[in-house]
Coordinates of C-alpha atoms and ligand atoms in Angstrom, one line a residue:
X1 CA 16.1 69.7 -50.2
X2 CA 16.8 72.9 -52.2
X3 CA 20.1 74.6 -51.5
X4 CA 20.8 78.2 -50.6
X5 CA 22.6 80.5 -52.9
X6 CA 26.2 81.1 -51.7
X7 CA 25.4 84.8 -51.1
X8 CA 22.5 83.9 -48.9
X9 CA 24.2 81.4 -46.6
X10 CA 25.7 84.0 -44.3
X11 CA 22.4 85.8 -44.2
X12 CA 20.6 82.7 -43.0
X13 CA 23.4 81.8 -40.5
X14 CA 23.1 85.2 -39.0
X15 CA 19.3 84.8 -38.6
X16 CA 19.9 81.5 -36.8
X17 CA 22.5 82.9 -34.5
X18 CA 20.6 86.1 -33.7
X19 CA 17.4 84.2 -33.0
X20 CA 18.5 81.1 -31.1
X21 CA 15.9 78.3 -30.7
X22 CA 13.3 80.0 -32.8
X23 CA 13.0 77.1 -35.2
X24 CA 9.7 78.0 -36.9
X25 CA 11.2 81.4 -37.7
X26 CA 14.4 79.8 -39.1
X27 CA 12.2 77.5 -41.2
X28 CA 10.1 80.4 -42.6
X29 CA 13.2 82.5 -43.5
X30 CA 15.0 79.5 -45.1
X31 CA 12.0 78.8 -47.3
X32 CA 12.0 82.3 -48.7
X33 CA 15.8 82.5 -49.1
X34 CA 15.8 79.3 -51.0
X35 CA 13.8 81.0 -53.8
X36 CA 15.9 84.2 -53.9
X37 CA 19.1 82.9 -55.6
X38 CA 18.1 84.1 -59.1
X39 CA 16.9 87.4 -57.7
X40 CA 20.2 88.3 -55.9
X41 CA 22.1 87.3 -59.0
X42 CA 20.1 89.7 -61.2
X43 CA 19.9 92.5 -58.7
X44 CA 23.2 93.4 -56.9
X45 CA 21.5 96.5 -55.6
X46 CA 19.6 94.4 -53.0
X47 CA 22.8 93.1 -51.5
X48 CA 24.5 96.5 -51.7
X49 CA 21.7 97.9 -49.5
X50 CA 21.6 94.8 -47.3
X51 CA 17.9 94.6 -48.1
X52 CA 17.6 90.9 -47.2
X53 CA 19.5 91.2 -43.9
X54 CA 17.3 94.2 -42.9
X55 CA 14.2 92.3 -44.0
X56 CA 15.0 89.4 -41.7
X57 CA 15.2 91.7 -38.6
X58 CA 11.8 93.0 -37.3
X59 CA 11.5 96.7 -37.1
X60 CA 10.1 96.4 -33.6
X61 CA 9.3 93.6 -31.2
X62 CA 7.1 94.2 -28.2
X63 CA 6.7 91.6 -25.4
X64 CA 4.5 92.4 -22.4
X65 CA 2.9 91.0 -19.3
X66 CA -0.8 90.1 -19.4
X67 CA -2.2 89.5 -15.9
X68 CA -5.9 88.7 -15.5
X69 CA -8.3 87.2 -12.9
X70 CA -10.1 83.9 -13.6
X71 CA -13.6 83.0 -12.6
X72 CA -12.4 81.4 -9.4
X73 CA -10.7 84.7 -8.4
X74 CA -7.2 83.5 -9.0
X75 CA -4.6 85.7 -10.7
X76 CA -3.4 84.3 -14.0
X77 CA -0.4 85.4 -16.0
X78 CA 0.3 85.2 -19.7
X79 CA 2.8 86.8 -22.1
X80 CA 1.7 89.1 -24.9
X81 CA 3.6 89.7 -28.2
X82 CA 3.4 92.1 -31.1
X83 CA 6.2 91.8 -33.8
X84 CA 6.0 94.8 -36.1
X85 CA 8.1 93.3 -38.9
X86 CA 8.1 95.5 -41.9
X87 CA 6.2 98.7 -42.8
X88 CA 7.7 99.5 -46.3
X89 CA 4.4 99.0 -48.0
X90 CA 2.0 100.3 -45.4
X91 CA 1.0 100.0 -41.7
X92 CA 2.0 96.7 -40.1
X93 CA -0.9 94.3 -40.7
X94 CA -1.5 90.8 -39.4
X95 CA -3.4 88.7 -36.9
X96 CA -3.2 87.9 -33.2
X97 CA -2.9 84.2 -32.2
X98 CA -4.1 83.0 -28.8
X99 CA -2.7 79.5 -28.3
X100 CA -0.5 77.8 -25.6
X101 CA 2.2 77.1 -28.2
X102 CA 2.8 80.9 -28.9
X103 CA 6.2 82.2 -28.2
X104 CA 8.5 84.7 -29.9
X105 CA 9.6 82.2 -32.6
X106 CA 6.0 81.5 -33.7
X107 CA 5.1 85.2 -33.8
X108 CA 8.2 86.0 -35.8
X109 CA 7.6 83.2 -38.4
X110 CA 4.0 84.4 -38.8
X111 CA 5.1 88.0 -39.1
X112 CA 7.8 87.2 -41.6
X113 CA 5.3 85.2 -43.8
X114 CA 2.9 88.1 -43.5
X115 CA 5.3 90.6 -45.1
X116 CA 5.3 88.6 -48.4
X117 CA 1.7 87.5 -48.2
X118 CA 0.5 91.1 -47.7
X119 CA 2.8 92.3 -50.5
X120 CA 1.3 89.7 -52.9
X121 CA -2.2 91.0 -52.3
X122 CA -1.1 94.2 -54.0
X123 CA -2.7 96.3 -51.2
X124 CA -0.8 98.9 -49.1
X125 CA -0.1 96.9 -46.0
X126 CA 3.1 96.0 -44.2
X127 CA 3.6 92.8 -42.2
X128 CA 3.2 92.1 -38.5
X129 CA 1.8 89.5 -36.1
X130 CA 1.0 89.1 -32.4
X131 CA -0.6 87.0 -29.9
X132 CA -0.3 85.3 -26.5
X133 CA 0.3 81.9 -24.9
X134 CA -3.2 82.3 -23.4
X135 CA -5.2 79.1 -23.9
X136 CA -8.9 79.9 -24.6
X137 CA -9.9 76.2 -24.4
X138 CA -12.2 75.7 -21.5
X139 CA -12.3 79.3 -20.6
X140 CA -15.6 81.1 -20.0
X141 CA -16.6 84.2 -22.1
X142 CA -16.1 86.3 -19.0
X143 CA -12.5 85.0 -18.7
X144 CA -11.8 85.6 -22.4
X145 CA -13.1 89.1 -22.0
X146 CA -11.0 89.9 -19.0
X147 CA -7.9 88.5 -20.8
X148 CA -8.6 90.5 -23.9
X149 CA -9.1 93.7 -21.9
X150 CA -5.8 93.2 -20.1
X151 CA -4.0 92.4 -23.4
X152 CA -5.3 95.6 -25.0
X153 CA -4.5 97.7 -22.0
X154 CA -0.9 97.4 -23.1
X155 CA -1.3 96.8 -26.8
X156 CA -3.3 100.0 -27.5
X157 CA -0.3 102.3 -27.2
X158 CA 1.5 100.4 -30.1
X159 CA -1.3 100.2 -32.6
X160 CA -3.4 102.6 -34.7
X161 CA -5.0 102.8 -38.2
X162 CA -1.9 104.3 -39.6
X163 CA 0.6 102.3 -37.5
X164 CA -0.4 98.7 -36.9
X165 CA -3.7 97.0 -37.6
X166 CA -4.2 93.6 -35.8
X167 CA -6.9 91.1 -36.7
X168 CA -7.7 87.5 -35.8
X169 CA -5.8 84.2 -36.2
X170 CA -6.0 80.9 -34.3
X171 CA -8.0 81.5 -31.1
X172 CA -9.0 85.0 -32.0
X173 CA -12.4 85.4 -33.8
X174 CA -15.3 87.8 -33.8
X175 CA -15.9 87.5 -30.1
X176 CA -12.3 88.3 -29.1
X177 CA -12.0 91.2 -31.7
X178 CA -15.1 92.7 -30.1
X179 CA -13.6 92.6 -26.6
X180 CA -10.3 94.0 -27.9
X181 CA -12.0 96.8 -29.9
X182 CA -14.2 97.7 -26.9
X183 CA -11.2 98.1 -24.7
X184 CA -9.3 100.1 -27.3
X185 CA -12.2 102.4 -27.7
X186 CA -12.5 102.8 -23.9
X187 CA -8.8 103.6 -23.2
X188 CA -8.3 105.9 -26.2
X189 CA -11.7 107.5 -26.2
X190 CA -11.7 107.2 -30.0
X191 CA -14.0 105.2 -32.3
X192 CA -11.1 104.3 -34.6
X193 CA -12.7 101.6 -36.7
X194 CA -9.6 101.0 -38.8
X195 CA -7.5 100.0 -35.9
X196 CA -8.6 96.3 -36.0
X197 CA -10.1 94.2 -38.7
X198 CA -12.5 91.2 -38.4
X199 CA -15.0 93.4 -36.6
X200 CA -18.7 92.5 -36.4
X201 CA -21.0 93.7 -39.3
X202 CA -22.9 96.1 -37.1
X203 CA -19.8 97.9 -35.8
X204 CA -17.5 98.5 -38.8
X205 CA -16.8 95.0 -40.0
X206 CA -16.8 93.9 -43.6
X207 CA -19.0 91.4 -45.4
X208 CA -17.0 88.2 -46.4
X209 CA -14.2 88.9 -43.8
X210 CA -15.3 85.8 -41.8
X211 CA -15.4 83.6 -44.9
X212 CA -12.4 85.2 -46.7
X213 CA -9.4 83.0 -45.8
X214 CA -11.2 79.7 -46.6
X215 CA -13.0 81.1 -49.7
X216 CA -9.8 82.7 -50.9
X217 CA -7.9 79.4 -50.7
X218 CA -10.6 77.6 -52.7
X219 CA -10.7 80.5 -55.2
X220 CA -6.9 80.1 -55.6
X221 CA -7.3 76.3 -56.2
X222 CA -10.1 77.1 -58.7
X223 CA -7.5 79.2 -60.7
X224 CA -5.0 76.3 -60.5
X225 CA -7.7 73.9 -61.9
X226 CA -8.8 76.4 -64.6
X227 CA -5.2 76.7 -65.7
X228 CA -5.2 73.0 -66.5
X229 CA -8.8 73.1 -68.0
X230 CA -10.2 71.3 -64.9
X231 CA -12.7 72.2 -62.2
X232 CA -13.8 71.2 -58.7
X233 CA -16.7 69.2 -60.2
X234 CA -16.8 65.8 -58.6
X235 CA -13.4 66.2 -56.9
X236 CA -12.8 64.5 -53.6
X237 CA -11.2 67.0 -51.1
X238 CA -9.7 66.6 -47.6
X239 CA -9.6 69.7 -45.4
X240 CA -7.7 69.5 -42.1
X241 CA -8.8 71.7 -39.2
X242 CA -12.4 72.7 -38.4
X243 CA -11.9 76.4 -37.4
X244 CA -12.7 79.5 -39.3
X245 CA -10.4 78.7 -42.3
X246 CA -11.5 75.1 -42.7
X247 CA -15.3 75.7 -42.3
X248 CA -15.4 78.3 -45.1
X249 CA -13.0 76.3 -47.3
X250 CA -15.5 73.4 -47.0
X251 CA -18.4 75.7 -47.8
X252 CA -16.8 77.1 -51.0
X253 CA -15.7 73.6 -52.2
X254 CA -19.2 72.4 -51.9
X255 CA -20.6 75.5 -53.7
X256 CA -18.2 74.8 -56.6
X257 CA -19.2 71.1 -56.9
X258 CA -16.4 69.3 -55.0
X259 CA -17.0 67.0 -52.0
X260 CA -15.1 67.4 -48.7
X261 CA -14.9 64.0 -47.2
X262 CA -12.8 64.7 -44.0
X263 CA -11.9 67.4 -41.5
X264 CA -10.2 67.4 -38.1
X265 CA -9.1 69.1 -34.9
X266 CA -6.2 68.5 -32.6
X267 CA -7.8 65.4 -31.1
X268 CA -8.7 63.5 -34.2
X269 CA -10.4 63.5 -37.6
X270 CA -13.7 62.5 -39.1
X271 CA -14.3 60.8 -42.5
X272 CA -17.7 61.1 -44.2
X273 CA -17.8 59.6 -47.7
X274 CA -21.0 61.4 -48.6
X275 CA -19.5 64.8 -47.7
X276 CA -19.2 66.8 -44.4
X277 CA -22.5 68.2 -43.2
X278 CA -21.5 71.8 -43.0
X279 CA -24.6 73.1 -41.2
X280 CA -24.0 70.7 -38.4
X281 CA -20.2 71.4 -38.3
X282 CA -21.0 75.1 -38.0
X283 CA -23.5 74.5 -35.2
X284 CA -21.0 72.3 -33.2
X285 CA -17.9 74.5 -33.8
X286 CA -19.3 78.0 -34.0
X287 CA -22.3 77.9 -31.7
X288 CA -21.3 75.3 -29.2
X289 CA -17.5 75.7 -29.4
X290 CA -17.5 71.8 -29.5
X291 CA -15.1 69.3 -31.0
X292 CA -15.0 67.2 -34.2
X293 CA -15.8 64.2 -32.0
X294 CA -19.1 65.9 -31.0
X295 CA -19.9 66.4 -34.7
X296 CA -19.1 62.7 -35.4
X297 CA -21.3 61.5 -32.5
X298 CA -24.2 63.6 -33.8
X299 CA -23.8 62.2 -37.3
X300 CA -23.9 58.6 -36.1
X301 CA -23.0 55.7 -38.4
X302 CA -22.4 57.8 -41.5
X303 CA -19.3 59.3 -40.0
X304 CA -16.1 57.5 -38.9
X305 CA -14.1 59.3 -36.2
X306 CA -10.5 58.4 -35.5
X307 CA -8.3 59.8 -32.7
X308 CA -5.3 58.0 -34.1
X309 CA -3.4 58.2 -37.4
X310 CA -3.4 61.0 -39.9
X311 CA -6.2 62.7 -41.8
X312 CA -3.8 62.7 -44.8
X313 CA -4.3 58.9 -45.2
X314 CA -7.8 59.7 -46.5
X315 CA -7.7 59.5 -50.3
X316 CA -8.3 62.7 -52.1
X317 CA -7.4 64.6 -55.3
X318 CA -7.1 67.9 -53.5
X319 CA -5.7 68.4 -50.0
X320 CA -6.2 71.7 -48.1
X321 CA -4.2 71.8 -44.9
X322 CA -6.1 74.5 -42.9
X323 CA -5.1 73.7 -39.3
X324 CA -1.7 74.8 -38.2
X325 CA 2.1 74.9 -38.9
X326 CA 3.9 71.7 -39.7
X327 CA 0.8 69.5 -39.6
X328 CA 1.6 67.7 -42.9
X329 CA 4.9 65.9 -42.7
X330 CA 7.0 63.7 -45.0
X331 CA 5.1 60.5 -44.2
X332 CA 1.8 62.3 -44.9
X333 CA 3.1 63.7 -48.2
X334 CA 4.0 60.1 -49.3
X335 CA 0.5 58.9 -48.4
X336 CA -1.1 61.8 -50.4
X337 CA 1.1 60.9 -53.4
X338 CA 0.3 57.2 -53.2
X339 CA -3.4 58.0 -53.1
X340 CA -3.2 60.1 -56.3
X341 CA -3.5 63.6 -54.8
X342 CA -3.0 66.3 -57.5
X343 CA -3.1 69.6 -55.6
X344 CA -2.1 70.7 -52.1
X345 CA -3.0 74.3 -51.2
X346 CA -2.1 75.7 -47.8
X347 CA -5.1 77.4 -46.0
X348 CA -3.0 77.6 -42.8
X349 CA 0.4 79.3 -42.4
X350 CA 3.3 76.9 -43.2
X351 CA 1.3 73.7 -42.5
X352 CA 3.6 71.6 -44.8
X353 CA 7.0 70.7 -43.5
X354 CA 10.0 71.4 -45.8
X355 CA 10.5 67.6 -46.3
X356 CA 6.8 67.2 -47.3
X357 CA 7.0 70.1 -49.7
X358 CA 10.1 68.6 -51.4
X359 CA 8.4 65.2 -51.7
X360 CA 5.2 66.7 -53.2
X361 CA 7.4 68.8 -55.6
X362 CA 9.4 65.7 -56.7
X363 CA 6.1 63.7 -57.3
X364 CA 4.7 66.5 -59.5
X365 CA 1.9 67.4 -57.1
X366 CA 1.0 71.1 -57.7
X367 CA 1.6 73.0 -54.4
X368 CA 0.3 76.4 -53.5
X369 CA 2.1 78.0 -50.5
X370 CA 0.1 79.7 -47.8
X371 CA 1.5 83.2 -48.5
X372 CA -0.4 83.0 -51.8
X373 CA -3.2 80.6 -51.2
X374 CA -4.4 82.0 -47.8
X375 CA -3.9 85.6 -48.6
X376 CA -7.6 86.1 -49.0
X377 CA -8.1 86.7 -45.3
X378 CA -5.7 89.6 -45.0
X379 CA -6.8 90.9 -48.5
X380 CA -10.3 91.2 -47.2
X381 CA -9.0 92.9 -44.0
X382 CA -7.5 95.5 -46.3
X383 CA -10.9 95.9 -47.9
X384 CA -12.4 96.4 -44.4
X385 CA -9.8 99.1 -43.8
X386 CA -10.8 100.7 -47.1
X387 CA -14.5 100.7 -46.1
X388 CA -13.6 102.1 -42.6
X389 CA -11.5 104.9 -44.1
X390 CA -14.4 106.0 -46.4
X391 CA -17.1 105.2 -43.8
X392 CA -18.7 103.0 -46.3
X393 CA -19.9 99.4 -46.4
X394 CA -20.1 97.2 -49.4
X395 CA -22.5 94.3 -50.2
X396 CA -21.5 90.7 -49.8
X397 CA -21.6 90.2 -53.6
X398 CA -19.3 93.1 -54.3
X399 CA -16.8 92.2 -51.6
X400 CA -16.7 88.5 -52.6
X401 CA -16.1 89.6 -56.2
X402 CA -13.2 91.8 -55.0
X403 CA -11.8 88.8 -53.1
X404 CA -12.1 86.5 -56.1
X405 CA -10.3 89.1 -58.3
X406 CA -7.5 89.4 -55.8
X407 CA -6.9 85.7 -55.7
X408 CA -6.9 85.6 -59.5
X409 CA -4.3 88.3 -59.6
X410 CA -2.1 86.6 -57.0
X411 CA -2.3 83.4 -58.9
X412 CA -1.4 85.2 -62.1
X413 CA 1.5 87.0 -60.4
X414 CA 2.9 83.7 -59.0
X415 CA 2.9 82.0 -62.4
X416 CA 4.2 85.0 -64.3
X417 CA 7.1 85.6 -61.8
X418 CA 8.0 81.9 -61.6
X419 CA 8.2 81.8 -65.4
X420 CA 10.3 85.0 -65.5
X421 CA 12.9 83.5 -63.1
X422 CA 13.1 80.1 -64.9
X423 CA 10.9 78.0 -62.6
X424 CA 7.7 77.7 -64.7
X425 CA 4.7 76.4 -62.8
X426 CA 6.5 76.6 -59.4
X427 CA 4.1 78.6 -57.1
X428 CA 6.6 78.6 -54.2
X429 CA 9.3 80.4 -56.3
X430 CA 6.7 82.7 -57.8
X431 CA 5.1 83.7 -54.5
X432 CA 8.4 84.3 -52.7
X433 CA 10.0 86.3 -55.5
X434 CA 6.9 88.4 -56.4
X435 CA 6.2 89.1 -52.7
X436 CA 9.9 89.9 -52.0
X437 CA 10.7 92.1 -55.0
X438 CA 7.8 94.5 -54.2
X439 CA 8.9 95.0 -50.6
X440 CA 12.6 95.1 -51.5
X441 CA 12.0 97.8 -54.1
X442 CA 10.1 99.9 -51.6
X443 CA 12.9 99.4 -49.0
X444 CA 15.4 100.6 -51.6
X445 CA 13.3 103.7 -52.3
X446 CA 12.9 104.5 -48.6
X447 CA 16.6 104.5 -47.9
X448 CA 18.6 102.9 -45.1
X449 CA 16.0 102.9 -42.3
Ligands
LIG1 N1 -4.3 85.9 -39.5 C1 -4.6 86.0 -40.9 C2 -3.4 85.6 -41.7 O1 -2.7 84.7 -41.4 C3 -5.3 87.3 -41.2 C4 -4.5 88.6 -40.9 C5 -5.3 89.9 -41.1 O2 -6.4 89.8 -41.5 O3 -4.7 90.9 -40.8 O4 -3.2 86.2 -42.8

């Protein structure tokens, strides 16, 4: 396991003691601090201005009650969160997650990651994240709508196109953004398109936003392959998850000549040697809101479904964890290495445990961290904001080209920065340092605030 620079040990200790029990947040902070040793050595001005300590403390944390009435007429209660982490580079920007596992520690880890990810895009957006412990599973659309309306009835006073711009994440897609935007519009009496991203195409949304995170991850891997004079052609790929990120990662891998042989959900995974049938997967997941087991049942004998074991035991050259945090552990990393995996790129946020990351690194597997590899989603959100601000809308082709260009530039920045700080080829070091220094320099310029 990498060690922390001596200067940074008290910073990390302070984060742990100020945020007790928030283990995912501690993990995300530690991962960044582990890369910053050479930066603090070279730049004493960051320590003088306590930039890192300030960066680890969110600018504002909002926690609120979300009461709503279910279809049976019973009152339900959830907790809502918005952590406005850092606005040195622009308005807070980051998604909302609706999932029963959501608590302050998850929102803070996601918000912290978002600061560096957003910085890496090169666009003028700060970092934030929000969500609720609401579980959309098994809820009717009417229940989801009432929940979203109640959530926005409090959130509206904290957000705005120049203040804080939420979007989707796990459990929040186009349907939820619609209900949230509708309620925002109603309570503020403003058609403020730029207040949320991930909107529908007929009411201010951007082409490619739905596809952006998955496409972006695959574009990033394409850059990694190109750097070693390789391509997706004929590559066997495993994609965990089957939500928005996974579906569009699979689509782009197939377009680029690779073959995705497995995907999953929280109940199990399906293996299909001839390649996942994406039209059917989209139908089951996007239209019917069904499960991977439903997909497998529809495919019959060509698909093998398993509710036990790990998707990472399926042999592949490229692994794209696109489900959720800490889904790929040390044992999984060993399996991937034993099966000859060459590249792991995170489509989800922090899906690889620190132990797994260290094992992959030691085995020479090239590893792209989420803050670089999945930045395509938020980068396209920034493009949506740009279109909203100019009351314009771009074509699919133009927007996809902008996304591809952004991923190319993030890839380049990671490698260039890693090289400059003596860790050639290390995307983790490159992403953390490049993301950090841009925010840190802005914080220095803005004074002690
Ligand atoms: N939730 C996405 C992420 O993790 C997108 C955020 C956004 O578009 O603002 O980056």
